[in-house]
XYZ file of C-alpha atoms in Angstrom:
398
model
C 304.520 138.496 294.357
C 300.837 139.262 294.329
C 299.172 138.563 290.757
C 296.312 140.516 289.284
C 293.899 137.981 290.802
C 295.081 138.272 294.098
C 295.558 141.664 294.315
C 293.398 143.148 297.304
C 291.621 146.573 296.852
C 293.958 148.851 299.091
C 291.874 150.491 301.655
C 294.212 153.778 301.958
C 292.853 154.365 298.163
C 289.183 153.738 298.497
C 285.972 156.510 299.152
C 283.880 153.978 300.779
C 282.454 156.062 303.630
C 280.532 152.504 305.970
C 282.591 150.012 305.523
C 281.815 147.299 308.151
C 285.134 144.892 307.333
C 288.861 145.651 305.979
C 287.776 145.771 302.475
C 291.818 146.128 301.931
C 292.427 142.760 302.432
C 289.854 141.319 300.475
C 290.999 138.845 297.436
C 289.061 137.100 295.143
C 290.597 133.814 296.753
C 289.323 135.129 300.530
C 285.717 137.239 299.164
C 283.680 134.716 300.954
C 285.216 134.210 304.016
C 285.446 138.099 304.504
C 282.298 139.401 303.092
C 279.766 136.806 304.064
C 279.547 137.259 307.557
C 279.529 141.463 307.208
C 277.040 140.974 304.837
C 274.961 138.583 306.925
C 275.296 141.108 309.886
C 274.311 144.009 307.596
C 271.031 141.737 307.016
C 269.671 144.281 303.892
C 270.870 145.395 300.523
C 268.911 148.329 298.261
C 268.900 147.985 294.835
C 267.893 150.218 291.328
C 267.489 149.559 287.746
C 267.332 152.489 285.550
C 266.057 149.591 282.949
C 262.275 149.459 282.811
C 262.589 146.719 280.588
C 264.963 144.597 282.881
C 262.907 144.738 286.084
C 261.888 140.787 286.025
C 265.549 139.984 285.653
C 266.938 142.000 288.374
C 264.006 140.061 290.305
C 265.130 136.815 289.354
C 268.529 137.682 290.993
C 266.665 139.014 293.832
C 264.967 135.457 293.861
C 268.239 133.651 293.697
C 269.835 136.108 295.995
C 267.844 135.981 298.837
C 267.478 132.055 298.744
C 271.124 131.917 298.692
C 272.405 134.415 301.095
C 268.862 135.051 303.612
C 269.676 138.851 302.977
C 266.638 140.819 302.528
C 266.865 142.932 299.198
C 265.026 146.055 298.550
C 264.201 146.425 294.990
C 263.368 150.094 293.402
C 262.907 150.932 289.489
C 264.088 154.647 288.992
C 264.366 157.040 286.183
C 268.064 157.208 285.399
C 268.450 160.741 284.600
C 266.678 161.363 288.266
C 268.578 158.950 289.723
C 271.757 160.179 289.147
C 270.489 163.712 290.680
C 269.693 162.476 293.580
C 272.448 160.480 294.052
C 275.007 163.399 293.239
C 272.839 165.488 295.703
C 273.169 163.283 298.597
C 276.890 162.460 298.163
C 277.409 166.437 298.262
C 275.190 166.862 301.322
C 277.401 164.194 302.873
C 274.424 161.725 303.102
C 274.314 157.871 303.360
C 273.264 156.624 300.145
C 269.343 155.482 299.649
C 270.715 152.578 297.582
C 273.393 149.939 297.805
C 273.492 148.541 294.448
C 272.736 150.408 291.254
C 272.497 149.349 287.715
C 273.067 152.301 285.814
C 273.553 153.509 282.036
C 276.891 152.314 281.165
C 277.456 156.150 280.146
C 276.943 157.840 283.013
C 280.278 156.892 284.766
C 281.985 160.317 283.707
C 279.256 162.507 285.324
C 278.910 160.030 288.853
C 282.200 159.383 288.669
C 283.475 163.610 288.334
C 280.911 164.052 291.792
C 282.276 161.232 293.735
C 279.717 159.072 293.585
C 281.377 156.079 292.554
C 282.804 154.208 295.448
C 286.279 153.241 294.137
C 286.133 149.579 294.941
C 287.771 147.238 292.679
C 285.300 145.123 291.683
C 286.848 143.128 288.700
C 289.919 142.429 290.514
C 288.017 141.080 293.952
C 284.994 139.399 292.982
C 284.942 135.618 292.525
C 282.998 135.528 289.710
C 284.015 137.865 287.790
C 287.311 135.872 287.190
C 286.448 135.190 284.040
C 285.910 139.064 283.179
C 286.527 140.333 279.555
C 290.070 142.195 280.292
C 289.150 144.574 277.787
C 286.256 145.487 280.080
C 288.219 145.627 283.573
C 289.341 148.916 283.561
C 287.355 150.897 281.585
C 283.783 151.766 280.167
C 284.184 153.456 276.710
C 287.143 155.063 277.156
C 286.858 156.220 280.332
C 289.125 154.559 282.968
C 287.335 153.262 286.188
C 289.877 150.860 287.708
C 287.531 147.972 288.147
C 284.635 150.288 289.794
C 282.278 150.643 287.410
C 282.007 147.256 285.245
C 279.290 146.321 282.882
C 277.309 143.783 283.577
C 275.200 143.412 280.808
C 276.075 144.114 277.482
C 274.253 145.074 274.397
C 274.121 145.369 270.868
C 273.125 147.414 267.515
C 272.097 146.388 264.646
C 270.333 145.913 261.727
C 266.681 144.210 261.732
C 264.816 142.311 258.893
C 262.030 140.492 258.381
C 263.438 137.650 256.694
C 259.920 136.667 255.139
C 259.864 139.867 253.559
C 263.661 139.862 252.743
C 265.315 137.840 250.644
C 268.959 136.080 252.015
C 270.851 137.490 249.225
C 269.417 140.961 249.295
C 270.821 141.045 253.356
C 272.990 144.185 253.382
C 276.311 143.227 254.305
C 277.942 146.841 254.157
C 276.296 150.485 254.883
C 276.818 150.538 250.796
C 274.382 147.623 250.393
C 271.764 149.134 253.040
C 271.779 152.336 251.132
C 271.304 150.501 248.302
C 268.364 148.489 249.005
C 266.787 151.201 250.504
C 266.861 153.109 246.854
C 265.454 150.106 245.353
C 262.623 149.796 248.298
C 261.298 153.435 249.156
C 260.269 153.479 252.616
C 260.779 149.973 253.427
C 263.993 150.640 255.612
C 263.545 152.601 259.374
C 266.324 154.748 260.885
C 265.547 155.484 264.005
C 265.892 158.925 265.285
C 269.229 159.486 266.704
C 267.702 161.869 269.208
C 265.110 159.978 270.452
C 266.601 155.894 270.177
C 269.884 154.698 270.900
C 269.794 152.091 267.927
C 269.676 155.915 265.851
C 272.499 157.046 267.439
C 274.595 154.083 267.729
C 273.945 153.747 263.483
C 275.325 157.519 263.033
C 278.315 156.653 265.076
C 278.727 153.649 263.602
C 278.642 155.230 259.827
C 280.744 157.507 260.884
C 283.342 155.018 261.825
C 282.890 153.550 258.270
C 283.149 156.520 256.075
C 286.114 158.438 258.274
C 289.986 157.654 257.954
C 293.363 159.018 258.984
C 293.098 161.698 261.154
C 289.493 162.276 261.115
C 288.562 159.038 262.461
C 291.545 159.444 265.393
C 289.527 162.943 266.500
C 286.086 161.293 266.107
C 287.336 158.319 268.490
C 289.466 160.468 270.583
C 287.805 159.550 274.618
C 289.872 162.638 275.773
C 287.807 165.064 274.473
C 284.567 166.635 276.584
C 281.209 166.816 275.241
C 281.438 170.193 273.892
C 284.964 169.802 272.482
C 283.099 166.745 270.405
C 280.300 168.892 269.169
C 282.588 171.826 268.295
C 284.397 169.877 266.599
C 281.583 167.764 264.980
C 279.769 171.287 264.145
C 282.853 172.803 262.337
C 285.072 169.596 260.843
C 284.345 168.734 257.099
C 285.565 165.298 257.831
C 281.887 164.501 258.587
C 281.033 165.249 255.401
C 280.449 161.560 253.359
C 278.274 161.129 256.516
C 275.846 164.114 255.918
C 275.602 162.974 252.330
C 274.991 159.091 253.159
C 272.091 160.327 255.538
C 270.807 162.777 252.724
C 270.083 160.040 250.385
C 269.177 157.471 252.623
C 266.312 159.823 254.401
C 265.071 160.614 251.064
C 263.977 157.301 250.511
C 263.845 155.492 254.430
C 261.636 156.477 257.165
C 263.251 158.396 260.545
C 261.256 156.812 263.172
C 260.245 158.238 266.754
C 262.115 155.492 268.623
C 263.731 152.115 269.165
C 260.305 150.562 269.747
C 258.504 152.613 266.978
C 261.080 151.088 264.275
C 260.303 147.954 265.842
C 256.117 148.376 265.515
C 256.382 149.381 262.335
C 258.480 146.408 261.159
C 255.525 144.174 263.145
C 253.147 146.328 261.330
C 254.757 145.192 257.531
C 254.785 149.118 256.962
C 258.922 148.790 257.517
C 260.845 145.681 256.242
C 264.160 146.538 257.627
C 265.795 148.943 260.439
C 268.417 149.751 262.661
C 267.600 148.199 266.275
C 268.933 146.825 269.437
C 269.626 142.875 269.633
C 267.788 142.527 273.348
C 264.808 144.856 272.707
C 264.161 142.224 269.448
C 264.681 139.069 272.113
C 261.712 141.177 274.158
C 259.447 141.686 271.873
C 259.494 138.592 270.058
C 258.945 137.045 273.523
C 256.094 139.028 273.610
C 254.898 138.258 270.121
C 255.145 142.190 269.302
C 257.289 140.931 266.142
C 257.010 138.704 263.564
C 259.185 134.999 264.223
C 260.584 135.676 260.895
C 262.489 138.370 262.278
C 266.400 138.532 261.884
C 269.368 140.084 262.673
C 272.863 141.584 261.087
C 275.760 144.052 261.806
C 277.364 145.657 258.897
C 280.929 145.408 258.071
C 283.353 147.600 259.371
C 281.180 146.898 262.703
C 278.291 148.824 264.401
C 278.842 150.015 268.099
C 278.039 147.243 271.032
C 276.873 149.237 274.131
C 276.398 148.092 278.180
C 275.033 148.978 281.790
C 277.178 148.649 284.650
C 276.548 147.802 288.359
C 278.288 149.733 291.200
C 278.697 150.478 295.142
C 278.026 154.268 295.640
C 280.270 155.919 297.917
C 278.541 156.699 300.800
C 276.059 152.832 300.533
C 275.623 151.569 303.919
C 275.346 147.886 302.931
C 278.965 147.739 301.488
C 279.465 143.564 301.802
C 275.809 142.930 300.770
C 275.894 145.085 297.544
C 279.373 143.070 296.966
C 277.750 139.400 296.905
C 274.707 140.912 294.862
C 276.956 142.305 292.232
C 279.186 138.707 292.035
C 275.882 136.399 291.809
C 274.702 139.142 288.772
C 278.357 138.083 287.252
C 277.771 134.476 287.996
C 278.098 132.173 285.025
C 274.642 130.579 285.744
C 273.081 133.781 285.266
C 274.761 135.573 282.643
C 273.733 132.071 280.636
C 270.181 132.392 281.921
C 270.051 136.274 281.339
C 271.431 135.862 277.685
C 269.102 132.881 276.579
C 266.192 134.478 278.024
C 266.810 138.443 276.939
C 269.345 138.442 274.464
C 271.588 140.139 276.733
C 275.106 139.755 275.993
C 277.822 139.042 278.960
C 281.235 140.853 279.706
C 282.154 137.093 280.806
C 284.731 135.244 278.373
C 283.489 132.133 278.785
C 279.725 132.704 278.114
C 278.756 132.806 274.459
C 275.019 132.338 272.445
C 276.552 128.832 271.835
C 275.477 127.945 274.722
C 272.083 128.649 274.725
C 269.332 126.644 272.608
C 268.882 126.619 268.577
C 265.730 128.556 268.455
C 266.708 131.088 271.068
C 270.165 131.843 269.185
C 268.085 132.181 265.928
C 266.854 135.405 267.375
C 270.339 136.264 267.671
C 272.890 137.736 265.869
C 274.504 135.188 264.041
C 278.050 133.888 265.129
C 279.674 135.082 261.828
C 278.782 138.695 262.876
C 279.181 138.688 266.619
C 281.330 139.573 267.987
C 283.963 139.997 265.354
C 281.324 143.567 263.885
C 280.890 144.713 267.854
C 282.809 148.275 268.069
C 283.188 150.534 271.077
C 281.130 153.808 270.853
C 282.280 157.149 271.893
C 278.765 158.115 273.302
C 279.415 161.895 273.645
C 280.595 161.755 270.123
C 277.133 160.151 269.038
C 275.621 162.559 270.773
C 277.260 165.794 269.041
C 277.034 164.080 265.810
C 272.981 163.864 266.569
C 272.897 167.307 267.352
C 274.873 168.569 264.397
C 272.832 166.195 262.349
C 269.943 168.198 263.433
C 271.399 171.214 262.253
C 273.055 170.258 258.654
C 270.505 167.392 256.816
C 267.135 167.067 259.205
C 266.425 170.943 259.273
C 267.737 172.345 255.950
Protein backbone atom coordinates (compact mmCIF):
# COMPACT_ATOMS: atom_id res chain seq x y z
CA UNK A 1 0.00 0.00 0.00
CA UNK A 2 1.27 3.41 -0.95
CA UNK A 3 1.73 5.80 2.24
CA UNK A 4 1.22 9.52 2.24
CA UNK A 5 4.93 9.96 1.50
CA UNK A 6 4.98 7.91 -1.36
CA UNK A 7 2.04 8.83 -2.87
CA UNK A 8 2.76 10.19 -6.53
CA UNK A 9 0.77 13.25 -7.86
CA UNK A 10 -1.68 11.43 -10.38
CA UNK A 11 -1.24 12.94 -13.72
CA UNK A 12 -5.03 12.22 -14.93
CA UNK A 13 -5.84 14.96 -12.02
CA UNK A 14 -3.34 17.66 -12.72
CA UNK A 15 -3.76 21.26 -15.01
CA UNK A 16 -0.18 21.39 -15.80
CA UNK A 17 -0.36 22.42 -19.46
CA UNK A 18 4.15 21.73 -20.43
CA UNK A 19 4.99 19.13 -18.63
CA UNK A 20 8.31 17.73 -20.00
CA UNK A 21 8.33 14.24 -17.69
CA UNK A 22 5.43 11.92 -16.12
CA UNK A 23 4.94 14.13 -13.24
CA UNK A 24 2.41 11.08 -12.18
CA UNK A 25 4.97 9.01 -11.13
CA UNK A 26 6.94 11.27 -9.24
CA UNK A 27 7.53 10.37 -5.30
CA UNK A 28 9.32 12.10 -2.88
CA UNK A 29 11.64 8.88 -2.69
CA UNK A 30 12.25 9.14 -6.84
CA UNK A 31 12.03 13.52 -7.13
CA UNK A 32 15.62 13.54 -8.05
CA UNK A 33 16.07 10.95 -10.31
CA UNK A 34 12.92 12.19 -12.30
CA UNK A 35 13.10 15.87 -12.14
CA UNK A 36 16.78 16.57 -12.39
CA UNK A 37 17.48 15.70 -15.74
CA UNK A 38 13.98 17.57 -17.16
CA UNK A 39 15.01 20.30 -15.28
CA UNK A 40 18.60 20.31 -16.53
CA UNK A 41 17.18 20.01 -20.16
CA UNK A 42 14.71 22.85 -19.49
CA UNK A 43 18.09 24.87 -18.62
CA UNK A 44 15.87 28.18 -17.12
CA UNK A 45 13.43 28.84 -14.35
CA UNK A 46 11.45 32.50 -13.89
CA UNK A 47 10.80 33.59 -10.69
CA UNK A 48 8.55 36.61 -8.65
CA UNK A 49 8.32 37.95 -5.25
CA UNK A 50 5.43 40.08 -4.53
CA UNK A 51 7.73 40.88 -1.24
CA UNK A 52 9.75 44.05 -1.73
CA UNK A 53 11.21 43.45 1.44
CA UNK A 54 12.33 39.76 0.69
CA UNK A 55 14.15 40.40 -2.60
CA UNK A 56 17.87 39.64 -1.10
CA UNK A 57 16.53 36.38 0.22
CA UNK A 58 14.92 35.07 -2.80
CA UNK A 59 18.53 36.04 -4.25
CA UNK A 60 20.33 34.10 -1.86
CA UNK A 61 18.32 31.02 -3.07
CA UNK A 62 18.97 32.12 -6.49
CA UNK A 63 22.74 32.06 -5.35
CA UNK A 64 22.48 28.64 -3.88
CA UNK A 65 20.28 27.49 -6.66
CA UNK A 66 22.18 28.09 -9.50
CA UNK A 67 25.54 26.81 -7.87
CA UNK A 68 23.75 23.72 -7.11
CA UNK A 69 21.72 22.82 -10.06
CA UNK A 70 23.71 25.15 -13.21
CA UNK A 71 20.03 26.26 -14.06
CA UNK A 72 19.88 29.78 -15.01
CA UNK A 73 17.14 31.65 -12.87
CA UNK A 74 15.38 34.71 -13.90
CA UNK A 75 14.53 36.83 -11.02
CA UNK A 76 11.55 39.61 -11.26
CA UNK A 77 10.04 41.74 -8.19
CA UNK A 78 6.28 42.46 -9.07
CA UNK A 79 3.43 44.22 -7.50
CA UNK A 80 1.17 41.47 -6.21
CA UNK A 81 -2.11 42.89 -6.88
CA UNK A 82 -0.71 43.32 -10.73
CA UNK A 83 0.67 40.21 -10.70
CA UNK A 84 -2.13 38.26 -10.12
CA UNK A 85 -3.93 40.23 -13.17
CA UNK A 86 -1.72 39.35 -15.40
CA UNK A 87 -1.40 36.05 -14.50
CA UNK A 88 -5.31 35.40 -14.53
CA UNK A 89 -5.22 37.20 -17.97
CA UNK A 90 -2.81 34.98 -19.59
CA UNK A 91 -4.18 31.68 -18.20
CA UNK A 92 -7.65 32.85 -19.84
CA UNK A 93 -6.02 33.79 -23.14
CA UNK A 94 -4.57 30.28 -23.03
CA UNK A 95 -0.97 31.67 -22.75
CA UNK A 96 2.29 30.08 -21.41
CA UNK A 97 2.97 31.60 -18.21
CA UNK A 98 5.79 34.59 -18.00
CA UNK A 99 6.88 32.98 -14.71
CA UNK A 100 7.70 29.57 -13.34
CA UNK A 101 7.87 30.11 -9.75
CA UNK A 102 5.88 32.66 -7.80
CA UNK A 103 5.90 33.68 -4.25
CA UNK A 104 2.69 35.10 -3.66
CA UNK A 105 0.43 36.54 -0.70
CA UNK A 106 -0.56 33.57 1.17
CA UNK A 107 -4.24 35.04 0.60
CA UNK A 108 -4.57 35.14 -2.75
CA UNK A 109 -5.04 31.33 -3.33
CA UNK A 110 -8.99 31.69 -3.49
CA UNK A 111 -8.93 34.30 -6.33
CA UNK A 112 -5.78 32.31 -8.52
CA UNK A 113 -7.00 29.35 -7.50
CA UNK A 114 -11.18 30.15 -8.72
CA UNK A 115 -9.28 31.24 -12.45
CA UNK A 116 -7.16 28.24 -12.78
CA UNK A 117 -4.13 29.55 -12.21
CA UNK A 118 -2.83 27.29 -9.76
CA UNK A 119 -1.26 24.29 -11.32
CA UNK A 120 -2.63 21.45 -9.13
CA UNK A 121 0.64 19.77 -8.37
CA UNK A 122 1.08 18.24 -5.09
CA UNK A 123 3.81 19.79 -3.77
CA UNK A 124 3.82 18.74 0.00
CA UNK A 125 3.29 15.23 -0.79
CA UNK A 126 6.31 15.04 -3.65
CA UNK A 127 8.97 17.22 -2.62
CA UNK A 128 11.94 15.87 -0.67
CA UNK A 129 12.25 18.47 1.54
CA UNK A 130 9.31 19.27 2.47
CA UNK A 131 9.06 15.90 4.42
CA UNK A 132 9.21 17.47 7.36
CA UNK A 133 6.10 19.82 6.44
CA UNK A 134 3.77 21.13 9.26
CA UNK A 135 0.63 18.66 8.47
CA UNK A 136 -1.51 21.31 9.56
CA UNK A 137 -0.14 23.29 6.62
CA UNK A 138 -0.31 20.46 3.79
CA UNK A 139 -3.57 20.88 2.65
CA UNK A 140 -4.69 24.06 3.24
CA UNK A 141 -3.94 27.92 3.51
CA UNK A 142 -6.46 29.52 5.98
CA UNK A 143 -9.17 27.54 5.44
CA UNK A 144 -9.10 27.12 2.08
CA UNK A 145 -8.20 23.60 0.81
CA UNK A 146 -5.35 23.41 -1.85
CA UNK A 147 -4.30 19.75 -1.77
CA UNK A 148 -0.62 20.36 -1.39
CA UNK A 149 -0.56 23.16 -4.33
CA UNK A 150 -0.28 26.13 -2.76
CA UNK A 151 2.02 25.73 0.52
CA UNK A 152 3.54 28.47 2.53
CA UNK A 153 6.81 28.83 2.60
CA UNK A 154 7.45 31.44 4.85
CA UNK A 155 5.53 32.18 7.69
CA UNK A 156 4.85 35.21 9.73
CA UNK A 157 3.72 36.70 12.74
CA UNK A 158 1.66 39.58 14.71
CA UNK A 159 2.24 41.04 17.52
CA UNK A 160 2.75 43.37 20.00
CA UNK A 161 6.01 45.72 20.05
CA UNK A 162 7.75 47.52 23.04
CA UNK A 163 10.52 49.29 23.75
CA UNK A 164 11.65 47.54 26.68
CA UNK A 165 13.84 50.63 27.85
CA UNK A 166 10.84 52.57 27.93
CA UNK A 167 8.66 49.67 29.34
CA UNK A 168 8.88 48.20 32.34
CA UNK A 169 8.80 43.93 32.49
CA UNK A 170 5.92 43.93 34.74
CA UNK A 171 3.86 46.54 32.99
CA UNK A 172 4.17 43.94 29.58
CA UNK A 173 0.51 43.41 28.65
CA UNK A 174 -0.17 39.90 28.81
CA UNK A 175 -3.99 40.08 27.74
CA UNK A 176 -5.91 42.70 25.30
CA UNK A 177 -7.33 43.75 29.02
CA UNK A 178 -3.81 44.73 30.15
CA UNK A 179 -2.97 46.60 26.69
CA UNK A 180 -6.10 48.59 27.08
CA UNK A 181 -5.13 49.25 30.28
CA UNK A 182 -1.79 50.63 29.96
CA UNK A 183 -2.77 52.53 27.22
CA UNK A 184 -5.35 54.56 29.71
CA UNK A 185 -2.59 55.04 32.04
CA UNK A 186 -0.08 56.23 29.03
CA UNK A 187 -2.12 58.54 26.53
CA UNK A 188 -0.69 58.18 23.23
CA UNK A 189 2.12 56.01 24.04
CA UNK A 190 0.51 52.82 22.39
CA UNK A 191 0.17 52.66 18.14
CA UNK A 192 -2.59 50.67 16.40
CA UNK A 193 -1.94 50.51 13.17
CA UNK A 194 -4.57 51.19 10.67
CA UNK A 195 -6.36 48.11 9.77
CA UNK A 196 -6.83 49.48 6.27
CA UNK A 197 -3.61 50.43 5.48
CA UNK A 198 -1.14 47.59 7.68
CA UNK A 199 -1.67 44.09 8.11
CA UNK A 200 -0.31 44.15 11.82
CA UNK A 201 -3.92 46.57 12.08
CA UNK A 202 -5.86 44.11 10.70
CA UNK A 203 -4.46 41.02 12.03
CA UNK A 204 -5.01 42.95 15.85
CA UNK A 205 -8.90 43.51 14.94
CA UNK A 206 -9.19 39.91 14.01
CA UNK A 207 -7.36 38.86 16.64
CA UNK A 208 -9.63 40.93 19.34
CA UNK A 209 -12.27 39.73 17.84
CA UNK A 210 -11.34 36.19 18.48
CA UNK A 211 -10.88 37.23 22.18
CA UNK A 212 -14.02 39.03 22.97
CA UNK A 213 -16.51 36.55 20.74
CA UNK A 214 -17.96 33.09 22.04
CA UNK A 215 -20.53 30.46 21.16
CA UNK A 216 -21.98 31.01 18.07
CA UNK A 217 -20.60 34.28 17.22
CA UNK A 218 -17.12 33.25 17.19
CA UNK A 219 -18.19 29.87 14.93
CA UNK A 220 -19.70 32.61 12.14
CA UNK A 221 -16.69 34.95 12.56
CA UNK A 222 -14.27 31.82 11.88
CA UNK A 223 -16.54 30.18 9.50
CA UNK A 224 -13.84 29.75 5.98
CA UNK A 225 -17.11 28.88 4.04
CA UNK A 226 -18.36 32.07 3.84
CA UNK A 227 -17.40 34.68 0.73
CA UNK A 228 -16.17 38.05 1.25
CA UNK A 229 -19.40 39.73 1.11
CA UNK A 230 -21.29 37.12 3.16
CA UNK A 231 -18.41 38.16 5.94
CA UNK A 232 -19.04 41.84 5.66
CA UNK A 233 -22.84 41.44 5.64
CA UNK A 234 -22.66 39.73 8.28
CA UNK A 235 -19.93 41.79 10.10
CA UNK A 236 -22.08 45.07 9.07
CA UNK A 237 -25.39 43.75 10.61
CA UNK A 238 -24.34 41.11 13.66
CA UNK A 239 -24.28 42.70 17.23
CA UNK A 240 -21.92 40.00 18.21
CA UNK A 241 -19.17 42.48 17.21
CA UNK A 242 -20.20 44.64 19.60
CA UNK A 243 -17.46 44.34 22.84
CA UNK A 244 -15.13 44.86 19.80
CA UNK A 245 -16.46 48.33 18.68
CA UNK A 246 -16.39 49.35 22.31
CA UNK A 247 -12.69 47.97 23.06
CA UNK A 248 -11.55 50.05 19.91
CA UNK A 249 -13.65 53.15 21.18
CA UNK A 250 -11.68 53.46 24.27
CA UNK A 251 -8.52 52.36 23.17
CA UNK A 252 -8.47 55.09 20.10
CA UNK A 253 -9.38 57.65 22.54
CA UNK A 254 -6.28 57.40 24.20
CA UNK A 255 -3.67 55.36 21.42
CA UNK A 256 -2.59 56.64 18.18
CA UNK A 257 -4.06 54.87 14.65
CA UNK A 258 -1.03 54.95 12.60
CA UNK A 259 -0.70 55.11 8.64
CA UNK A 260 1.08 51.74 8.43
CA UNK A 261 3.13 48.80 9.63
CA UNK A 262 6.32 50.82 9.13
CA UNK A 263 4.83 54.17 10.44
CA UNK A 264 4.01 52.35 13.95
CA UNK A 265 7.38 51.14 13.70
CA UNK A 266 9.11 54.94 13.07
CA UNK A 267 7.29 56.27 15.55
CA UNK A 268 8.30 53.71 18.20
CA UNK A 269 12.18 54.55 16.82
CA UNK A 270 11.17 58.08 17.12
CA UNK A 271 10.23 57.62 21.27
CA UNK A 272 6.87 59.42 20.17
CA UNK A 273 5.15 55.62 20.55
CA UNK A 274 6.34 53.18 23.31
CA UNK A 275 4.31 50.26 22.31
CA UNK A 276 2.27 48.88 19.10
CA UNK A 277 0.87 46.22 17.25
CA UNK A 278 3.53 44.98 14.51
CA UNK A 279 4.82 42.16 12.49
CA UNK A 280 7.73 39.88 14.07
CA UNK A 281 9.97 39.95 10.56
CA UNK A 282 9.44 43.64 9.64
CA UNK A 283 11.02 44.26 13.53
CA UNK A 284 14.04 41.57 12.54
CA UNK A 285 14.42 44.19 9.31
CA UNK A 286 14.55 47.12 10.74
CA UNK A 287 16.55 46.45 13.65
CA UNK A 288 19.03 45.03 11.09
CA UNK A 289 18.91 48.21 9.69
CA UNK A 290 19.21 50.14 12.91
CA UNK A 291 15.66 51.85 12.06
CA UNK A 292 14.72 50.66 15.79
CA UNK A 293 15.97 50.90 18.96
CA UNK A 294 18.04 47.31 20.29
CA UNK A 295 15.86 47.61 23.23
CA UNK A 296 13.07 46.63 21.22
CA UNK A 297 10.81 43.56 22.21
CA UNK A 298 8.24 41.43 21.39
CA UNK A 299 4.78 39.69 22.81
CA UNK A 300 1.48 38.02 21.67
CA UNK A 301 -1.44 38.38 23.89
CA UNK A 302 -3.31 35.59 25.37
CA UNK A 303 -5.98 34.00 23.74
CA UNK A 304 -3.39 34.34 20.66
CA UNK A 305 -3.00 36.95 17.83
CA UNK A 306 -3.25 35.65 14.14
CA UNK A 307 0.22 34.13 12.52
CA UNK A 308 0.04 34.83 8.72
CA UNK A 309 2.32 33.30 5.49
CA UNK A 310 3.28 33.52 1.65
CA UNK A 311 3.22 30.57 -0.39
CA UNK A 312 5.24 29.42 -3.46
CA UNK A 313 3.55 27.74 -6.49
CA UNK A 314 3.80 26.30 -10.24
CA UNK A 315 1.21 28.25 -12.37
CA UNK A 316 -0.67 26.23 -14.68
CA UNK A 317 0.37 26.97 -17.89
CA UNK A 318 4.72 27.55 -16.50
CA UNK A 319 6.89 26.19 -19.08
CA UNK A 320 9.75 25.25 -16.73
CA UNK A 321 7.61 22.68 -14.74
CA UNK A 322 10.83 20.42 -13.21
CA UNK A 323 12.95 23.59 -12.67
CA UNK A 324 10.28 25.56 -10.67
CA UNK A 325 9.97 22.03 -8.70
CA UNK A 326 13.77 21.89 -7.42
CA UNK A 327 13.56 25.80 -6.76
CA UNK A 328 10.55 25.43 -4.58
CA UNK A 329 12.27 22.14 -2.53
CA UNK A 330 15.79 24.04 -1.96
CA UNK A 331 13.34 27.25 -0.59
CA UNK A 332 11.90 24.29 1.85
CA UNK A 333 15.34 23.03 2.57
CA UNK A 334 16.23 22.87 6.23
CA UNK A 335 19.51 24.85 5.63
CA UNK A 336 17.58 27.65 4.46
CA UNK A 337 14.54 27.92 6.37
CA UNK A 338 17.37 28.05 9.42
CA UNK A 339 19.30 30.70 7.51
CA UNK A 340 16.05 32.62 6.40
CA UNK A 341 14.68 32.60 10.08
CA UNK A 342 18.00 33.71 11.89
CA UNK A 343 18.60 36.30 9.42
CA UNK A 344 14.77 37.80 8.86
CA UNK A 345 12.79 36.56 11.53
CA UNK A 346 10.87 34.57 9.20
CA UNK A 347 9.16 31.73 10.65
CA UNK A 348 9.15 28.10 8.77
CA UNK A 349 6.12 25.72 7.97
CA UNK A 350 9.00 23.01 8.70
CA UNK A 351 8.51 20.95 12.10
CA UNK A 352 11.79 20.56 12.79
CA UNK A 353 13.08 24.19 12.48
CA UNK A 354 12.51 26.35 15.53
CA UNK A 355 14.27 30.01 16.86
CA UNK A 356 16.16 27.50 19.12
CA UNK A 357 18.22 27.00 16.72
CA UNK A 358 19.40 30.13 15.82
CA UNK A 359 21.87 32.37 18.05
CA UNK A 360 21.03 34.18 21.58
CA UNK A 361 21.05 37.66 20.33
CA UNK A 362 19.20 36.95 17.12
CA UNK A 363 16.29 35.04 19.11
CA UNK A 364 16.20 38.09 21.51
CA UNK A 365 14.61 39.93 18.67
CA UNK A 366 12.20 37.26 18.67
CA UNK A 367 9.19 36.37 20.13
CA UNK A 368 9.93 34.62 23.10
CA UNK A 369 9.46 30.73 23.30
CA UNK A 370 6.75 31.04 26.04
CA UNK A 371 4.56 32.90 23.46
CA UNK A 372 5.38 31.22 20.19
CA UNK A 373 3.92 29.30 18.98
CA UNK A 374 1.50 28.21 21.63
CA UNK A 375 -0.43 32.42 21.00
CA UNK A 376 -0.06 31.84 16.91
CA UNK A 377 -3.89 31.62 15.59
CA UNK A 378 -5.10 31.16 12.04
CA UNK A 379 -6.76 34.32 10.52
CA UNK A 380 -9.78 34.36 8.42
CA UNK A 381 -8.37 37.20 6.14
CA UNK A 382 -11.68 38.09 4.39
CA UNK A 383 -13.14 38.30 7.80
CA UNK A 384 -10.34 40.93 8.82
CA UNK A 385 -11.05 42.57 6.00
CA UNK A 386 -14.99 43.15 6.51
CA UNK A 387 -14.36 43.79 10.06
CA UNK A 388 -11.89 46.82 8.75
CA UNK A 389 -14.43 48.04 6.62
CA UNK A 390 -17.28 47.96 9.09
CA UNK A 391 -14.85 49.42 11.54
CA UNK A 392 -14.69 52.28 9.23
CA UNK A 393 -18.22 52.73 9.30
CA UNK A 394 -19.27 52.23 13.20
CA UNK A 395 -16.13 53.84 15.57
CA UNK A 396 -13.48 55.68 12.97
CA UNK A 397 -16.24 57.85 11.18
CA UNK A 398 -18.96 58.51 13.81
Amino acid sequence: MLTAATVPARGAETNMKNLSFDLSSVTRENFYDIVVPAAKAEGAVTMYNFAGSFGDTWKELIRRFEETYGIKVTYSDVKGDQANQQLIAVQAAGQDSPVDVYFAGGGGYPLLSSKGVVGKIALTKILPNMDHYDPVLSDSVFGKPHGGSFPLVHLNQTAIGYDSAVVAASDVPRTFEDLLVWAEKNPKRVGITSPAKGGSGSGFLYSLALDRLTGDCKTQLTDTRQSAQEAEDWAMDTECLDPVWDYYRRLLAVAELTNGNADTLNLINNRQLAMGTVWEDQVMTFLGTKQLPETMRLTLLEKGQVGSGDAMFVPANARHVAAALLLIDLAMSKDFQLWKLETKASRSPRTDVTSAQVPADKQAQMLPASVYPRLTVTPFWDMATALSNVLDVKVLNQ
